[in-house]
Short mmCIF file of C-alpha atoms in Angstrom, two decimals:
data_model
loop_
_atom_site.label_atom_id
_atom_site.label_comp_id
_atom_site.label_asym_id
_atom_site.label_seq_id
_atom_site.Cartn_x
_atom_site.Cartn_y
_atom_site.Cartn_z
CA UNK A 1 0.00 0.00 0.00
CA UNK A 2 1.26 3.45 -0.45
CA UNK A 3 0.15 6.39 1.21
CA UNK A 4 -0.53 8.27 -1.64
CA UNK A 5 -3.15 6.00 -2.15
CA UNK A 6 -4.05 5.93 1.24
CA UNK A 7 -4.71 9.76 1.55
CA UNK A 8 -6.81 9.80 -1.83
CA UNK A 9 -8.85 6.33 0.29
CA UNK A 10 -8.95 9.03 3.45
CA UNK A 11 -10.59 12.04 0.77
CA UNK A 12 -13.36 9.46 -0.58
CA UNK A 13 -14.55 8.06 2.40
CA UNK A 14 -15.03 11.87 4.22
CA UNK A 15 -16.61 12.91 0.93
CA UNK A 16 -18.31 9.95 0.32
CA UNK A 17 -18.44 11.04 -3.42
CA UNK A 18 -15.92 10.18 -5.52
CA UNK A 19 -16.54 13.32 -8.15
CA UNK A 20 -15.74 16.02 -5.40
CA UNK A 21 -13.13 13.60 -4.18
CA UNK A 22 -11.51 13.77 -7.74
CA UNK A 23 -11.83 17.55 -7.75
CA UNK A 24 -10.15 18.03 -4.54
CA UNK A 25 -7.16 15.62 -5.14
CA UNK A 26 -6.65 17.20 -8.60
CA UNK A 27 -7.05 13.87 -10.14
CA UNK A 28 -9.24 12.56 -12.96
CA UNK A 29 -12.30 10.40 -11.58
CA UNK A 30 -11.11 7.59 -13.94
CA UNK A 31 -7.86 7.80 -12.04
CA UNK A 32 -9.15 7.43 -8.54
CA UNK A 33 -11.65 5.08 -9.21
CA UNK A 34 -9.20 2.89 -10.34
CA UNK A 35 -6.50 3.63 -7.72
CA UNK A 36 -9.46 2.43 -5.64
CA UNK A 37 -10.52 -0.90 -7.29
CA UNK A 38 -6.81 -1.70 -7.35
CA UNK A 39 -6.59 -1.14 -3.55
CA UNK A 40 -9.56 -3.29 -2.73
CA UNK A 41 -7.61 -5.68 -4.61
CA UNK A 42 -4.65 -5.35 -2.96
CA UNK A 43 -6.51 -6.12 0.10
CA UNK A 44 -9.20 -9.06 -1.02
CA UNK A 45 -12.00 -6.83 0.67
CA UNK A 46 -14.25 -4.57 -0.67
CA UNK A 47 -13.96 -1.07 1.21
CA UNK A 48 -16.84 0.58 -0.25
CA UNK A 49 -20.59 0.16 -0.91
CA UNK A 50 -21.52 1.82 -4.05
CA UNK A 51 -24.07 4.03 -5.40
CA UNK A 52 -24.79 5.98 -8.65
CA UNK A 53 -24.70 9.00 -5.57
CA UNK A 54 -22.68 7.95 -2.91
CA UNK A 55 -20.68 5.20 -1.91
CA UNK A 56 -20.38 4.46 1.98
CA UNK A 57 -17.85 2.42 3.77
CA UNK A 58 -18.03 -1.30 4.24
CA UNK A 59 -16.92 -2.90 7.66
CA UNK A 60 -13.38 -3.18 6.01
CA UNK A 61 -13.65 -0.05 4.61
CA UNK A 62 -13.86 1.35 8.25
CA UNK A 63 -10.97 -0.62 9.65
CA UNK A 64 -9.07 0.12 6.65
CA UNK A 65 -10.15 4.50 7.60
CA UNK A 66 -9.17 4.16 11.34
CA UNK A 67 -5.50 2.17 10.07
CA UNK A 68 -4.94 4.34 6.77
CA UNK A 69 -5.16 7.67 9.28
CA UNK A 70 -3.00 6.41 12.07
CA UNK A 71 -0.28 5.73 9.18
CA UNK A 72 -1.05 9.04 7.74
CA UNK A 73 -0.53 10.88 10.58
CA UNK A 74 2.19 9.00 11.64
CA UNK A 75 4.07 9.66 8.45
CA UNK A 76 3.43 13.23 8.64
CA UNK A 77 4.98 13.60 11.96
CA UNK A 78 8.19 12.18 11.19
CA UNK A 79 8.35 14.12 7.69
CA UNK A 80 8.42 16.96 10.71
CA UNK A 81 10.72 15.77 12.42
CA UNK A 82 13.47 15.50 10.18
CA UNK A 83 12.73 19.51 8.11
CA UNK A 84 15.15 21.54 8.94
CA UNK A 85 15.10 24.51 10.35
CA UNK A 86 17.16 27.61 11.64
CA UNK A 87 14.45 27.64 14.49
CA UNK A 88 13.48 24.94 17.19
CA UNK A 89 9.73 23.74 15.67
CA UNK A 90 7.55 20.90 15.37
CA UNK A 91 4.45 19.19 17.07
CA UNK A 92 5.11 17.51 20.51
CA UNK A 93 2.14 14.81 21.49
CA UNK A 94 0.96 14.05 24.94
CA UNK A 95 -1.46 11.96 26.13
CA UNK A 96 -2.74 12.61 30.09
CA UNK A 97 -5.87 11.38 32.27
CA UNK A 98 -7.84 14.21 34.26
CA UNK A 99 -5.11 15.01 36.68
CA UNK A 100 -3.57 17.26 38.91
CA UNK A 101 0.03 16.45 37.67
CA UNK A 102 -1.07 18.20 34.02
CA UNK A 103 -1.33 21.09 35.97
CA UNK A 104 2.10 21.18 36.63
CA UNK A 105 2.71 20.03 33.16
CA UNK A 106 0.68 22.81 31.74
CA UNK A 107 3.22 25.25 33.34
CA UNK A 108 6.02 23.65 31.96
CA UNK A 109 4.74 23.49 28.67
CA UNK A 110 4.23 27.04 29.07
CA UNK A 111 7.29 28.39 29.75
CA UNK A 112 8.87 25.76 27.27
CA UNK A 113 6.67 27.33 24.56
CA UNK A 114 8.10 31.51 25.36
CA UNK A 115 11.46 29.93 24.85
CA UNK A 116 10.72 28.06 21.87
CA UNK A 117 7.30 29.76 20.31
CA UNK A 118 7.26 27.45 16.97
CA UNK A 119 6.51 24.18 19.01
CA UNK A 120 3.33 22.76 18.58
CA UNK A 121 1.00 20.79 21.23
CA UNK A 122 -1.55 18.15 20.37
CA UNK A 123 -2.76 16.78 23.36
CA UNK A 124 -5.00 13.06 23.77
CA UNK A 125 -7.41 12.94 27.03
CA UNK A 126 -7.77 9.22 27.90
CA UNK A 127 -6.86 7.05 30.59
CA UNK A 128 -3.59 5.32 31.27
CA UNK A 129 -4.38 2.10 29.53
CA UNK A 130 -5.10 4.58 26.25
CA UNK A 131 -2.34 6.38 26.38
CA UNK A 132 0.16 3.63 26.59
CA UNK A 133 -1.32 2.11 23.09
CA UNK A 134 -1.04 5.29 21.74
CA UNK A 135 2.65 5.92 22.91
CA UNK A 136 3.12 2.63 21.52
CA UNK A 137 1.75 3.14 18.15
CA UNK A 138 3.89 5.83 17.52
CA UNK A 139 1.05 8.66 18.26
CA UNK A 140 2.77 10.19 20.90
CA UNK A 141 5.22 11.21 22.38
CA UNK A 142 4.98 11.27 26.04
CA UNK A 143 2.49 10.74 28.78
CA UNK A 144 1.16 11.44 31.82
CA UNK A 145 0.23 8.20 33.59
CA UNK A 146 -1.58 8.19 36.87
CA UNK A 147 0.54 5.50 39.04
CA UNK A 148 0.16 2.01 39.72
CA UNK A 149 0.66 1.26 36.08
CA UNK A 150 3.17 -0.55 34.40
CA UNK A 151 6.32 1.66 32.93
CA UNK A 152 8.78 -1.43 32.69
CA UNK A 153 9.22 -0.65 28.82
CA UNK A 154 9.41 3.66 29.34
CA UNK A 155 11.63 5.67 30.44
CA UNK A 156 9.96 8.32 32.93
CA UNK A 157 9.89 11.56 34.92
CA UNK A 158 7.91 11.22 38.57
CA UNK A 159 6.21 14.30 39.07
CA UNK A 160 6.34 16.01 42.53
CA UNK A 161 2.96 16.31 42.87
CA UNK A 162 0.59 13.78 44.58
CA UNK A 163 -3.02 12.76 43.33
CA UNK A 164 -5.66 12.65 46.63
CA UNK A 165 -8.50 9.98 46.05
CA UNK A 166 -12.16 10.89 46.96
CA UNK A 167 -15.14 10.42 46.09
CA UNK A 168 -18.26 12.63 44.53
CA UNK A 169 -21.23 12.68 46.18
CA UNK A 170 -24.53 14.25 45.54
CA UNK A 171 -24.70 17.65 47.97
CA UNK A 172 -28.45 15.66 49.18
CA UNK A 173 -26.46 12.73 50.15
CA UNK A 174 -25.89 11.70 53.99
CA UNK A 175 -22.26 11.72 53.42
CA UNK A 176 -21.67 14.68 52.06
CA UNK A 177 -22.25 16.38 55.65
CA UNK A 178 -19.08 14.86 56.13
CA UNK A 179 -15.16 16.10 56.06
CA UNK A 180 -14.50 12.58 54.59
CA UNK A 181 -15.51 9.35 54.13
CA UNK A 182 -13.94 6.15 55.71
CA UNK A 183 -14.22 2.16 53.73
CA UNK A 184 -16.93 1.62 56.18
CA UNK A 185 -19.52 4.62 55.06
CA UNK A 186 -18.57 3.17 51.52
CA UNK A 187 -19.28 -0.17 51.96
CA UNK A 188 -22.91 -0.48 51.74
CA UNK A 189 -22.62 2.75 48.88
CA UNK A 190 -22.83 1.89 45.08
CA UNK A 191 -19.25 2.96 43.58
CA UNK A 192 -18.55 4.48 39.94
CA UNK A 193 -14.88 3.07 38.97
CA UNK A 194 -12.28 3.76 36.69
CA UNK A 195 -11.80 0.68 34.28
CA UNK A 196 -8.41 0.46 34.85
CA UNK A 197 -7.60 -2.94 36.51
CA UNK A 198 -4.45 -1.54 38.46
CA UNK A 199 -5.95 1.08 40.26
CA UNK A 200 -9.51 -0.97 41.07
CA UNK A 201 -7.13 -3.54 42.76
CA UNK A 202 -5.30 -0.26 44.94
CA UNK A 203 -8.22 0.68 45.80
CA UNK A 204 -9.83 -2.55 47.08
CA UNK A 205 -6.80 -2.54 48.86
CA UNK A 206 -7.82 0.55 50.73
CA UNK A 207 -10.83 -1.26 51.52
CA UNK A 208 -9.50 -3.82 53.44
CA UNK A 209 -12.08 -5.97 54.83
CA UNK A 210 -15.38 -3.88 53.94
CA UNK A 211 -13.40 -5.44 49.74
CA UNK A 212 -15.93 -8.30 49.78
CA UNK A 213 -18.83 -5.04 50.14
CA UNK A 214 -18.07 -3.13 47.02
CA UNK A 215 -20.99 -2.36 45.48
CA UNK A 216 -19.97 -1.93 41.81
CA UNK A 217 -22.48 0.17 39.79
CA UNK A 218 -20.62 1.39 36.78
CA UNK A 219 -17.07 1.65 35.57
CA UNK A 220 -15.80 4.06 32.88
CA UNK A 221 -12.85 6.10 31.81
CA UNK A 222 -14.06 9.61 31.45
CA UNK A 223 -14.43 11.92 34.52
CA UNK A 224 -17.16 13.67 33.02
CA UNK A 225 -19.71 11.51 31.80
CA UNK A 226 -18.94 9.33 35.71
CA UNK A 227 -19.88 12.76 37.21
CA UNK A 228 -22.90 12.84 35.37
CA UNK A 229 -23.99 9.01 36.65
CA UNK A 230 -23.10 10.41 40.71
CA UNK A 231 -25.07 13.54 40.06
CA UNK A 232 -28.13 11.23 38.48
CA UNK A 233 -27.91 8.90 41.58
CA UNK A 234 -26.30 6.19 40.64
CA UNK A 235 -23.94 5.90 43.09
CA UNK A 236 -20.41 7.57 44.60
CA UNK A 237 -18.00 8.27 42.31
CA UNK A 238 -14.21 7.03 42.97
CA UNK A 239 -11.58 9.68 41.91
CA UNK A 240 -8.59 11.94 42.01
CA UNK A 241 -9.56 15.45 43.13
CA UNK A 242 -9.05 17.90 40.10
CA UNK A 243 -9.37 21.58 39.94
CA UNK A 244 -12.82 21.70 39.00
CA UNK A 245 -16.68 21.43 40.98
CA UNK A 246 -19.53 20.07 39.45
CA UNK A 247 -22.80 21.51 39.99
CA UNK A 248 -24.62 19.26 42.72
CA UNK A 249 -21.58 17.08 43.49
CA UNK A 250 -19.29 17.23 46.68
CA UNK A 251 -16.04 16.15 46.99
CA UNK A 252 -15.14 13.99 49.61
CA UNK A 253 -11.41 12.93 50.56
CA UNK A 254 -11.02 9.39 51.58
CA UNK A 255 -10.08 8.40 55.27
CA UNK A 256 -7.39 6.76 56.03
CA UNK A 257 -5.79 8.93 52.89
CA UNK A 258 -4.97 7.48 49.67
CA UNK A 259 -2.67 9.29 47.35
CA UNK A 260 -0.71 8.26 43.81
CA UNK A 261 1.79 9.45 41.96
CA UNK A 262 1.73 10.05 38.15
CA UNK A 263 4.52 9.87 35.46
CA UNK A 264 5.58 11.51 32.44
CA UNK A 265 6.60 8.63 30.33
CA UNK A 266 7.81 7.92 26.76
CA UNK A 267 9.59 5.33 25.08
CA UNK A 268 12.74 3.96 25.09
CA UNK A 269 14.93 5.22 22.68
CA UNK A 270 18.37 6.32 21.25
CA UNK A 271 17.62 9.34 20.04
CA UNK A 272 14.67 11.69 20.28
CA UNK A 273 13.36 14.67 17.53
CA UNK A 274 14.68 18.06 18.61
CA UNK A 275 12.03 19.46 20.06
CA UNK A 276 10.93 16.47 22.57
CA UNK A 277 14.92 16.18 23.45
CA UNK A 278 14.53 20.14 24.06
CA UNK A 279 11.27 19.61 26.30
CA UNK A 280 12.76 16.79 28.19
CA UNK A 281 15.88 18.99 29.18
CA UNK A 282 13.65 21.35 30.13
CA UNK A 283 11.79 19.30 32.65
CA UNK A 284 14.65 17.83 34.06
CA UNK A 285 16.26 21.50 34.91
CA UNK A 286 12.58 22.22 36.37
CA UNK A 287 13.09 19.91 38.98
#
């Protein structure tokens, strides 16, 4: 496969019309159609459904959208990498959970940027779990991983900052008359989890013997929309604080305190682009 052919694949299936496709790549509709046909047989699958309108995506057609983009982008970024230029630029990646330690990060990034004003940020929200696929598939560059999680194949920066666990609770709720909330008043309480197996077993851990209690209602791995189940009455949601209220929500620290670190992490490697070896010098001499 080339990625020419890839990018014109990318054009069709947004436009799902292979005329304005044609127009837009500067190629003749003969051309693409049969840069397309030769594709599908490239492949054994048929990518698209087709109409004398519009032609959609098959199944394949969709796998083959989410791969061709990821190898797109990917290609893009190192073409970055490796222009010249009299100037420090280019586009660092980093991937981060909802968590305090991006706050420090954010500051960092900050100053980085007034020394070095032609670097780029794209930045991926998802969990730990997410981020370390991404990392690995070449989509980013570093990130922020809330702590216990497995960094045996990164190298890695410990923030000094510490995550506090607690829990959201509606402002009606008995416990939110409280400063915090021990294993016991959670026990008979139904909990809103993270999905991330590491940190469910740390804190079943902090349960101790009210463990065999949990009440699991829902697990998920976006603050937000696990906000939105505690304020709806689900049940108590089980987080890091963050800098942030939600309207009808308390936050409760837990009792006996639980706290985690988090990480900036990235992989292995001999030698970095310019900018992320610039960045990483630049964290180091911050702390």
């Amino acid at each position: 496969m080339e990625l020419r052919v890839l990018k014109y694949f990318l054009v069709v299936a947004r436009e799902e019309n292979i005329t304005r496709a044609a127009a837009l790549l500067h190629v003749t509709q003969p051309t693409l159609s049969r840069q397309l046909m030769q594709l599908e047989e490239e492949l054994g699958v048929q990518l698209f459904q087709r109409s004398r309108y519009r032609i959609l995506l098959t199944d394949e057609g969709m796998l083959l959208r989410r791969r061709a983009q990821e190898l797109v982008d990917l290609a893009e970024k190192t073409e970055q990498e490796f222009r010249k230029a009299p100037e420090l630029r280019g586009e660092i990646s980093i991937g981060s959970g909802d968590l305090e330690g991006m706050s420090l990060l954010s500051e960092l990034l900050v100053s980085f940027q007034k020394l070095h004003p032609q670097v780029t940020y794209r930045i991926f929200s998802g969990n730990a779990d997410n981020t370390k696929e991404q990392i690995e598939g070449g989509m980013l560059d570093f990130g922020l991983l809330l702590e216990p999680v497995d960094i045996s194949k990164y190298d890695f920066i410990r923030l000094p900052v510490k995550e506090q666990w607690g829990v959201h609770v509606r402002e009606d709720s008995p416990l939110a008359r409280k400063e915090a909330v021990t294993a016991r008043d959670l026990a008979s309480v139904p909990l809103i989890f993270t999905q991330r197996g590491l940190v469910q077993k740390e804190l079943e851990r902090w349960f101790g013997p009210y463990g065999p209690q949990i009440h699991l209602a829902a697990t998920g791995n976006l603050p937000y929309n696990m906000t939105q189940l505690a304020r709806a009455g689900m049940g108590a949601f089980l987080t890091v604080r963050l800098r942030c209220s939600y309207e009808g929500l308390r936050f409760l620290p837990l009792s006996p305190p639980l706290e985690a670190s988090t990480v900036l992490a990235w992989k292995k490697t001999e030698a970095f682009p310019p900018a992320m070896a610039a960045l990483l010098e630049h964290i180091r001499n911050a702390f």
